[in-house]
Amino acid sequence: MLPESTSPISVNIDTIPDENLGMDRESIKKSLVKRLTYSVGKDNYTATLRDWLHALMYVVRDRLIERWMGTMRHYYRVDTKRVYYLSLEFLIGRTLLNSVINMGFYEECRAALADFDINMEHLCELEFDAALGNGGLGRLAACFLDSMATLQLAGYGYGIRYEYGMFRQEIEHGNQVEHPDNWLRYNNLWEFPRPEVLYPVKFYGHVVSFQDEQGALRHQWCDTADVMAMAYDTPIPGYQNATVNNMRLWSAKATRDFDLQYFNEGNYIKAVEAKNQTENLSKVLYPDDTTQMGRTLRLKQQYFFVSASLQDILFRFCKQHGNFDQLPDKVAIQLNDTHPAIAIPELMHILIDKHGVHWDHAWHLTRQVFSYTNHTLLPEALESWPVHLLETLLPRHMQLIYEINHWLMKEVMHWRPGDTHLLRRMSIISEDGIRSVRMAHLAITGSHKVNGVAALHTQLMCDTIFSDFNTMTPEKFVNITNGITPRRWLKLANPNLAQLINKTISSQRDYSWVRNLGELEHLTKFANDDGFQQEFQAVKFANKTRLAHLIRERININIDPASLFDVHVKRIHEYKRQLMNVLHAISLYNRIRDQHTDITPRTVIFSGKAAPGYYLAKLIIKLINDVADVVNHDPNVRDLLKIAFIPNYDVSTAISIIPAADLSEQISTAGMEASGTGNMKLALNGALTIGTLDGANIEIRDAVGADHFFLFGLTAQEVAEHKANYYRPRDYYESDDELRRVIDMLSSGYFSPDDPQRFMPIIDALLNHGDRYMVLADYRSYIDTQRRVDALYTQPKAWVQSAIINVANMGYFSTDRTISEYAKKVWHINQVHCE
């Protein structure tokens, strides 16, 4: 079903007079009162703080809508090329402050609320984070949407409107416990339901083949189980311009509400069973895929949003174009990792089966439209789906995948005749074990460009997991290093630092550097300036004091803002090596108990979620909390060491933690982190990095200088050599007394006297199962480098100089630069100036 067509209204709505939607203080006050009365239904006697929050959201939203509609109309008028960013996650966080800052009337809103005795910062804390993502993948997508709008590119985001997101993390007795994240409890005032934009998404059924009147072979997908995808739109404003782009998310709706026959029989549960099963598609992000039901649901989610998005994209294209020859000139589709890779056979299905396009022409168009971003080098993280599952769930698409693979095998055979091993390696269909579809191979084959997200990642991607494809078509592979939006991660997250930067380097004090982050390099000449250093330190100390208050409120741990804030915030995973950080904390604990005198007071701060089915990652969370419980209550430690695990890491929590960090832990095993963006956020906010030569760490170190980066550990090449030469982790354990003492404390139950064997799975992974992530191999280098950190922190002037130099050299890591590179290298789109 295409969106309901509506006849154009004869009146030009652009000329209809409306209330004064001015951006000045008095106009905002009038709008607040009107919205509180007529939209919220309250007055100043009965309104709660949340009512005022909703009134302010309406006020901001009204001003967004004008620009949003103007932007959409302008795109149609100039028939511009659009880029569509397909992502299973959009971790946008809170929207209110970001919108106000981008639209340029933060101070006016704050002053207007103050006239009603309302503190705007306290009010904004009531807004829920949108639970539409989990980690770096989703946050990157959100940053990209911000930069596309800021750069005035016609960009759209497509994803799923998750009702409960991933989960809300609570820590109970040191363990992660998952609860539903009911972020829509008070509705989402930023979204606009579009009940008229409704598309059928098909599953199961079978394929009927027949010849049409011209004798051509046709295919019809029949007897399907259908789900309806309904659109919800969210405006995405650019920074201080008239562009407001769109993020469209899909919610699953049943084709009928309930079975009346079952209802009349009194079987009320059965009556709504089909509806509930259908709408489960958009309930939760990343259902547990350790079960067959969970894996099926995850694949259905991926196809659900991809199918709806492509139907919508082609509906929009067909409004202005009579055939598909211009499709690559008007449409660019970016696949954010392999989750949306099923879009490639879906576009083929729509073009061939619904519009009668010849297979060869459809394949040419498809390869010109799509591009693919890879985010992982871990072979086990590269998605693959069993052939039998795809044949059952999406039978027509499996046929098309076979046809695409046949085309690929012919190309490979012509390139390297007779090399059967090469054919097997490059095939989209894996014959190893259970026959499966390699989604990364499908994405590469169906895209005109494939990019990595950091220089090392792209090099390793081309040299290892995709080396055959790179050798065959080297022109297809490019590097585009990730970035972060400075609007969210500096101006919003760290307003006092942004204000200090602005008065120091901006002659007009107009925050122009927020759109040209390279201007931060002007701070370099102030790195040794006593006055600037003092102001910089004052901002940092105030941020640390606020974080100390938050930690006391949330987890009842008192920490000293003067201590070194050692921050490790990211998804909990073995390769990110939170475990190594814990081993260092235990080593430091032992040095304190041994009465070493050269101890620098330190607070080690962790935050992050583990996947619900990832046993070892959840055990590492338990270990962090068990070690914290012992360390924080040992009277011999005093205030020399504190350990804090802040639960439920999300965008808002990150905004509280990152500006307060002194030290940024970027300690993944070299060669395993694609890029990372937490490293960029922390450095931009004045944290020094301790890290390996992994992901974007390399480029950050090159930018800030080796003297201002704490480097340790094996390189990616050395990691590979260790593995090739039968790495023996037990050798490190036996030869390093400090390490052995730490490991033995874990295995003896020192931190878990109620269950001495609790952490044996971690010990086994390190000593008996190969220490896959080289924790023991890097331990000594890490410990020694941490002592260099301690030494520098005792020299405040030298430390703050390095911190300023880090901030000054982060201009390259703006998503404005990243998106500009995508626009030139991949999408081939130009700015569209909206007035």
mmCIF file of N, CA and C in Angstrom, residues 117-195:
data_model
loop_
_atom_site.group_PDB
_atom_site.id
_atom_site.type_symbol
_atom_site.label_atom_id
_atom_site.label_comp_id
_atom_site.label_asym_id
_atom_site.label_seq_id
_atom_site.Cartn_x
_atom_site.Cartn_y
_atom_site.Cartn_z
ATOM 1 N N ASP A 117 10.326 31.533 36.932
ATOM 2 C CA ASP A 117 11.046 30.896 38.051
ATOM 3 C C ASP A 117 11.332 29.416 37.768
ATOM 4 N N ILE A 118 11.673 29.132 36.532
ATOM 5 C CA ILE A 118 11.983 27.752 36.146
ATOM 6 C C ILE A 118 13.413 27.703 35.623
ATOM 7 N N ASN A 119 14.200 26.769 36.159
ATOM 8 C CA ASN A 119 15.575 26.583 35.716
ATOM 9 C C ASN A 119 15.576 25.661 34.501
ATOM 10 N N MET A 120 16.065 26.162 33.387
ATOM 11 C CA MET A 120 15.992 25.399 32.144
ATOM 12 C C MET A 120 16.808 24.116 32.210
ATOM 13 N N GLU A 121 18.000 24.157 32.849
ATOM 14 C CA GLU A 121 18.843 22.974 32.922
ATOM 15 C C GLU A 121 18.144 21.867 33.713
ATOM 16 N N HIS A 122 17.520 22.234 34.832
ATOM 17 C CA HIS A 122 16.804 21.239 35.637
ATOM 18 C C HIS A 122 15.613 20.684 34.859
ATOM 19 N N LEU A 123 14.956 21.549 34.105
ATOM 20 C CA LEU A 123 13.799 21.120 33.308
ATOM 21 C C LEU A 123 14.217 20.096 32.251
ATOM 22 N N CYS A 124 15.319 20.362 31.585
ATOM 23 C CA CYS A 124 15.764 19.484 30.502
ATOM 24 C C CYS A 124 16.197 18.116 31.005
ATOM 25 N N GLU A 125 16.570 18.031 32.290
ATOM 26 C CA GLU A 125 16.957 16.741 32.859
ATOM 27 C C GLU A 125 15.785 15.765 32.904
ATOM 28 N N LEU A 126 14.561 16.263 32.807
ATOM 29 C CA LEU A 126 13.386 15.396 32.859
ATOM 30 C C LEU A 126 13.140 14.675 31.543
ATOM 31 N N GLU A 127 13.757 15.138 30.464
ATOM 32 C CA GLU A 127 13.528 14.502 29.170
ATOM 33 C C GLU A 127 14.170 13.120 29.145
ATOM 34 N N PHE A 128 13.457 12.148 28.608
ATOM 35 C CA PHE A 128 13.986 10.802 28.471
ATOM 36 C C PHE A 128 14.930 10.724 27.272
ATOM 37 N N ASP A 129 15.989 9.931 27.401
ATOM 38 C CA ASP A 129 16.802 9.589 26.236
ATOM 39 C C ASP A 129 15.986 8.693 25.314
ATOM 40 N N ALA A 130 16.014 8.981 24.036
ATOM 41 C CA ALA A 130 15.343 8.103 23.067
ATOM 42 C C ALA A 130 16.095 6.778 23.002
ATOM 43 N N ALA A 131 15.396 5.680 23.292
ATOM 44 C CA ALA A 131 16.042 4.366 23.356
ATOM 45 C C ALA A 131 16.071 3.725 21.975
ATOM 46 N N LEU A 132 16.802 4.344 21.081
ATOM 47 C CA LEU A 132 16.814 3.902 19.687
ATOM 48 C C LEU A 132 18.159 3.341 19.270
ATOM 49 N N GLY A 133 19.047 3.094 20.228
ATOM 50 C CA GLY A 133 20.355 2.554 19.884
ATOM 51 C C GLY A 133 21.045 2.022 21.113
ATOM 52 N N ASN A 134 22.251 1.510 20.905
ATOM 53 C CA ASN A 134 22.999 0.894 21.998
ATOM 54 C C ASN A 134 24.354 1.537 22.186
ATOM 55 N N GLY A 135 25.177 1.556 21.146
ATOM 56 C CA GLY A 135 26.554 2.006 21.302
ATOM 57 C C GLY A 135 27.013 2.910 20.184
ATOM 58 N N GLY A 136 28.289 2.735 19.816
ATOM 59 C CA GLY A 136 28.929 3.637 18.876
ATOM 60 C C GLY A 136 28.271 3.680 17.508
ATOM 61 N N LEU A 137 27.756 2.545 17.042
ATOM 62 C CA LEU A 137 27.113 2.491 15.731
ATOM 63 C C LEU A 137 25.932 3.448 15.658
ATOM 64 N N GLY A 138 25.078 3.415 16.698
ATOM 65 C CA GLY A 138 23.903 4.272 16.709
ATOM 66 C C GLY A 138 24.230 5.725 16.982
ATOM 67 N N ARG A 139 25.242 5.973 17.833
ATOM 68 C CA ARG A 139 25.619 7.356 18.109
ATOM 69 C C ARG A 139 26.266 7.983 16.878
ATOM 70 N N LEU A 140 27.052 7.207 16.147
ATOM 71 C CA LEU A 140 27.642 7.707 14.910
ATOM 72 C C LEU A 140 26.545 8.111 13.934
ATOM 73 N N ALA A 141 25.518 7.263 13.805
ATOM 74 C CA ALA A 141 24.419 7.572 12.891
ATOM 75 C C ALA A 141 23.741 8.881 13.281
ATOM 76 N N ALA A 142 23.553 9.107 14.591
ATOM 77 C CA ALA A 142 22.932 10.344 15.049
ATOM 78 C C ALA A 142 23.818 11.553 14.743
ATOM 79 N N CYS A 143 25.123 11.413 14.961
ATOM 80 C CA CYS A 143 26.055 12.498 14.628
ATOM 81 C C CYS A 143 26.023 12.792 13.129
ATOM 82 N N PHE A 144 25.909 11.753 12.319
ATOM 83 C CA PHE A 144 25.871 11.943 10.867
ATOM 84 C C PHE A 144 24.642 12.751 10.455
ATOM 85 N N LEU A 145 23.488 12.452 11.041
ATOM 86 C CA LEU A 145 22.287 13.212 10.696
ATOM 87 C C LEU A 145 22.456 14.687 11.049
ATOM 88 N N ASP A 146 23.069 14.959 12.203
ATOM 89 C CA ASP A 146 23.323 16.340 12.619
ATOM 90 C C ASP A 146 24.211 17.053 11.605
ATOM 91 N N SER A 147 25.273 16.378 11.166
ATOM 92 C CA SER A 147 26.204 17.027 10.236
ATOM 93 C C SER A 147 25.614 17.179 8.840
ATOM 94 N N MET A 148 24.800 16.222 8.396
ATOM 95 C CA MET A 148 24.164 16.372 7.086
ATOM 96 C C MET A 148 23.280 17.610 7.057
ATOM 97 N N ALA A 149 22.528 17.831 8.133
ATOM 98 C CA ALA A 149 21.676 19.022 8.190
ATOM 99 C C ALA A 149 22.516 20.287 8.299
ATOM 100 N N THR A 150 23.591 20.240 9.083
ATOM 101 C CA THR A 150 24.450 21.414 9.261
ATOM 102 C C THR A 150 25.144 21.783 7.954
ATOM 103 N N LEU A 151 25.542 20.777 7.181
ATOM 104 C CA LEU A 151 26.209 21.022 5.899
ATOM 105 C C LEU A 151 25.224 21.255 4.764
ATOM 106 N N GLN A 152 23.934 21.249 5.083
ATOM 107 C CA GLN A 152 22.856 21.497 4.114
ATOM 108 C C GLN A 152 22.886 20.476 2.977
ATOM 109 N N LEU A 153 22.964 19.211 3.381
ATOM 110 C CA LEU A 153 22.854 18.092 2.452
ATOM 111 C C LEU A 153 21.485 17.450 2.627
ATOM 112 N N ALA A 154 20.885 17.020 1.542
ATOM 113 C CA ALA A 154 19.559 16.404 1.599
ATOM 114 C C ALA A 154 19.692 14.981 2.120
ATOM 115 N N GLY A 155 19.727 14.845 3.438
ATOM 116 C CA GLY A 155 19.946 13.547 4.065
ATOM 117 C C GLY A 155 18.760 13.106 4.897
ATOM 118 N N TYR A 156 18.444 11.831 4.799
ATOM 119 C CA TYR A 156 17.347 11.235 5.559
ATOM 120 C C TYR A 156 17.881 10.035 6.333
ATOM 121 N N GLY A 157 17.410 9.854 7.543
ATOM 122 C CA GLY A 157 17.712 8.647 8.296
ATOM 123 C C GLY A 157 16.520 7.715 8.290
ATOM 124 N N TYR A 158 16.773 6.419 8.134
ATOM 125 C CA TYR A 158 15.713 5.417 8.192
ATOM 126 C C TYR A 158 16.082 4.350 9.209
ATOM 127 N N GLY A 159 15.144 4.011 10.105
ATOM 128 C CA GLY A 159 15.406 2.985 11.101
ATOM 129 C C GLY A 159 14.107 2.453 11.676
ATOM 130 N N ILE A 160 14.177 1.933 12.900
ATOM 131 C CA ILE A 160 13.026 1.341 13.576
ATOM 132 C C ILE A 160 12.689 2.165 14.809
ATOM 133 N N ARG A 161 11.413 2.367 15.021
ATOM 134 C CA ARG A 161 10.934 3.059 16.222
ATOM 135 C C ARG A 161 10.739 2.004 17.328
ATOM 136 N N TYR A 162 11.810 1.739 18.058
ATOM 137 C CA TYR A 162 11.745 0.727 19.112
ATOM 138 C C TYR A 162 10.899 1.234 20.273
ATOM 139 N N GLU A 163 9.964 0.415 20.691
ATOM 140 C CA GLU A 163 9.091 0.821 21.795
ATOM 141 C C GLU A 163 9.838 0.798 23.125
ATOM 142 N N TYR A 164 10.779 -0.146 23.260
ATOM 143 C CA TYR A 164 11.502 -0.274 24.527
ATOM 144 C C TYR A 164 13.020 -0.208 24.362
ATOM 145 N N GLY A 165 13.507 0.001 23.194
ATOM 146 C CA GLY A 165 14.943 0.082 23.008
ATOM 147 C C GLY A 165 15.632 -1.229 23.341
ATOM 148 N N MET A 166 16.863 -1.150 23.840
ATOM 149 C CA MET A 166 17.609 -2.356 24.173
ATOM 150 C C MET A 166 17.213 -2.829 25.573
ATOM 151 N N PHE A 167 17.661 -2.118 26.595
ATOM 152 C CA PHE A 167 17.213 -2.357 27.957
ATOM 153 C C PHE A 167 17.750 -1.247 28.846
ATOM 154 N N ARG A 168 17.113 -1.094 29.990
ATOM 155 C CA ARG A 168 17.617 -0.201 31.020
ATOM 156 C C ARG A 168 18.413 -1.053 32.001
ATOM 157 N N GLN A 169 19.665 -0.687 32.184
ATOM 158 C CA GLN A 169 20.565 -1.483 33.017
ATOM 159 C C GLN A 169 20.487 -1.047 34.471
ATOM 160 N N GLU A 170 20.300 -2.013 35.351
ATOM 161 C CA GLU A 170 20.444 -1.778 36.788
ATOM 162 C C GLU A 170 21.479 -2.754 37.326
ATOM 163 N N ILE A 171 22.152 -2.354 38.372
ATOM 164 C CA ILE A 171 23.144 -3.210 39.022
ATOM 165 C C ILE A 171 22.565 -3.675 40.343
ATOM 166 N N GLU A 172 22.364 -4.977 40.446
ATOM 167 C CA GLU A 172 21.811 -5.571 41.652
ATOM 168 C C GLU A 172 22.806 -6.602 42.184
ATOM 169 N N HIS A 173 23.312 -6.356 43.398
ATOM 170 C CA HIS A 173 24.343 -7.209 44.004
ATOM 171 C C HIS A 173 25.553 -7.362 43.072
ATOM 172 N N GLY A 174 25.866 -6.282 42.361
ATOM 173 C CA GLY A 174 27.027 -6.270 41.481
ATOM 174 C C GLY A 174 26.782 -6.816 40.102
ATOM 175 N N ASN A 175 25.596 -7.370 39.860
ATOM 176 C CA ASN A 175 25.285 -7.980 38.567
ATOM 177 C C ASN A 175 24.457 -7.045 37.699
ATOM 178 N N GLN A 176 24.675 -7.125 36.385
ATOM 179 C CA GLN A 176 23.801 -6.415 35.462
ATOM 180 C C GLN A 176 22.447 -7.110 35.418
ATOM 181 N N VAL A 177 21.393 -6.327 35.573
ATOM 182 C CA VAL A 177 20.033 -6.831 35.430
ATOM 183 C C VAL A 177 19.337 -5.954 34.397
ATOM 184 N N GLU A 178 18.695 -6.586 33.427
ATOM 185 C CA GLU A 178 18.064 -5.858 32.331
ATOM 186 C C GLU A 178 16.586 -5.632 32.612
ATOM 187 N N HIS A 179 16.141 -4.384 32.406
ATOM 188 C CA HIS A 179 14.731 -4.033 32.533
ATOM 189 C C HIS A 179 14.289 -3.305 31.264
ATOM 190 N N PRO A 180 13.019 -3.381 30.916
ATOM 191 C CA PRO A 180 12.546 -2.637 29.739
ATOM 192 C C PRO A 180 12.783 -1.134 29.907
ATOM 193 N N ASP A 181 13.183 -0.500 28.831
ATOM 194 C CA ASP A 181 13.404 0.947 28.839
ATOM 195 C C ASP A 181 12.159 1.622 28.271
ATOM 196 N N ASN A 182 11.261 1.990 29.141
ATOM 197 C CA ASN A 182 9.962 2.525 28.710
ATOM 198 C C ASN A 182 10.078 4.018 28.414
ATOM 199 N N TRP A 183 10.856 4.344 27.402
ATOM 200 C CA TRP A 183 11.164 5.743 27.115
ATOM 201 C C TRP A 183 9.971 6.504 26.534
ATOM 202 N N LEU A 184 8.955 5.789 26.067
ATOM 203 C CA LEU A 184 7.771 6.429 25.489
ATOM 204 C C LEU A 184 6.653 6.597 26.518
ATOM 205 N N ARG A 185 6.978 6.435 27.785
ATOM 206 C CA ARG A 185 5.963 6.505 28.854
ATOM 207 C C ARG A 185 5.156 7.795 28.762
ATOM 208 N N TYR A 186 5.831 8.912 28.504
ATOM 209 C CA TYR A 186 5.143 10.201 28.435
ATOM 210 C C TYR A 186 5.001 10.686 26.991
ATOM 211 N N ASN A 187 5.033 9.764 26.062
ATOM 212 C CA ASN A 187 4.980 10.067 24.628
ATOM 213 C C ASN A 187 6.265 10.764 24.181
ATOM 214 N N ASN A 188 6.453 10.829 22.908
ATOM 215 C CA ASN A 188 7.624 11.484 22.327
ATOM 216 C C ASN A 188 7.127 12.658 21.497
ATOM 217 N N LEU A 189 7.227 13.840 22.061
ATOM 218 C CA LEU A 189 6.649 15.016 21.405
ATOM 219 C C LEU A 189 7.431 15.440 20.170
ATOM 220 N N TRP A 190 8.604 14.873 19.950
ATOM 221 C CA TRP A 190 9.404 15.272 18.789
ATOM 222 C C TRP A 190 8.981 14.529 17.521
ATOM 223 N N GLU A 191 8.243 13.447 17.684
ATOM 224 C CA GLU A 191 7.887 12.638 16.518
ATOM 225 C C GLU A 191 6.493 12.989 16.016
ATOM 226 N N PHE A 192 6.296 12.777 14.723
ATOM 227 C CA PHE A 192 5.008 13.020 14.084
ATOM 228 C C PHE A 192 4.534 11.709 13.471
ATOM 229 N N PRO A 193 3.493 11.108 14.033
ATOM 230 C CA PRO A 193 2.971 9.876 13.432
ATOM 231 C C PRO A 193 2.427 10.168 12.030
ATOM 232 N N ARG A 194 2.683 9.255 11.110
ATOM 233 C CA ARG A 194 2.185 9.402 9.734
ATOM 234 C C ARG A 194 1.330 8.181 9.390
ATOM 235 N N PRO A 195 0.098 8.112 9.897
ATOM 236 C CA PRO A 195 -0.717 6.923 9.639
ATOM 237 C C PRO A 195 -1.029 6.699 8.174
#
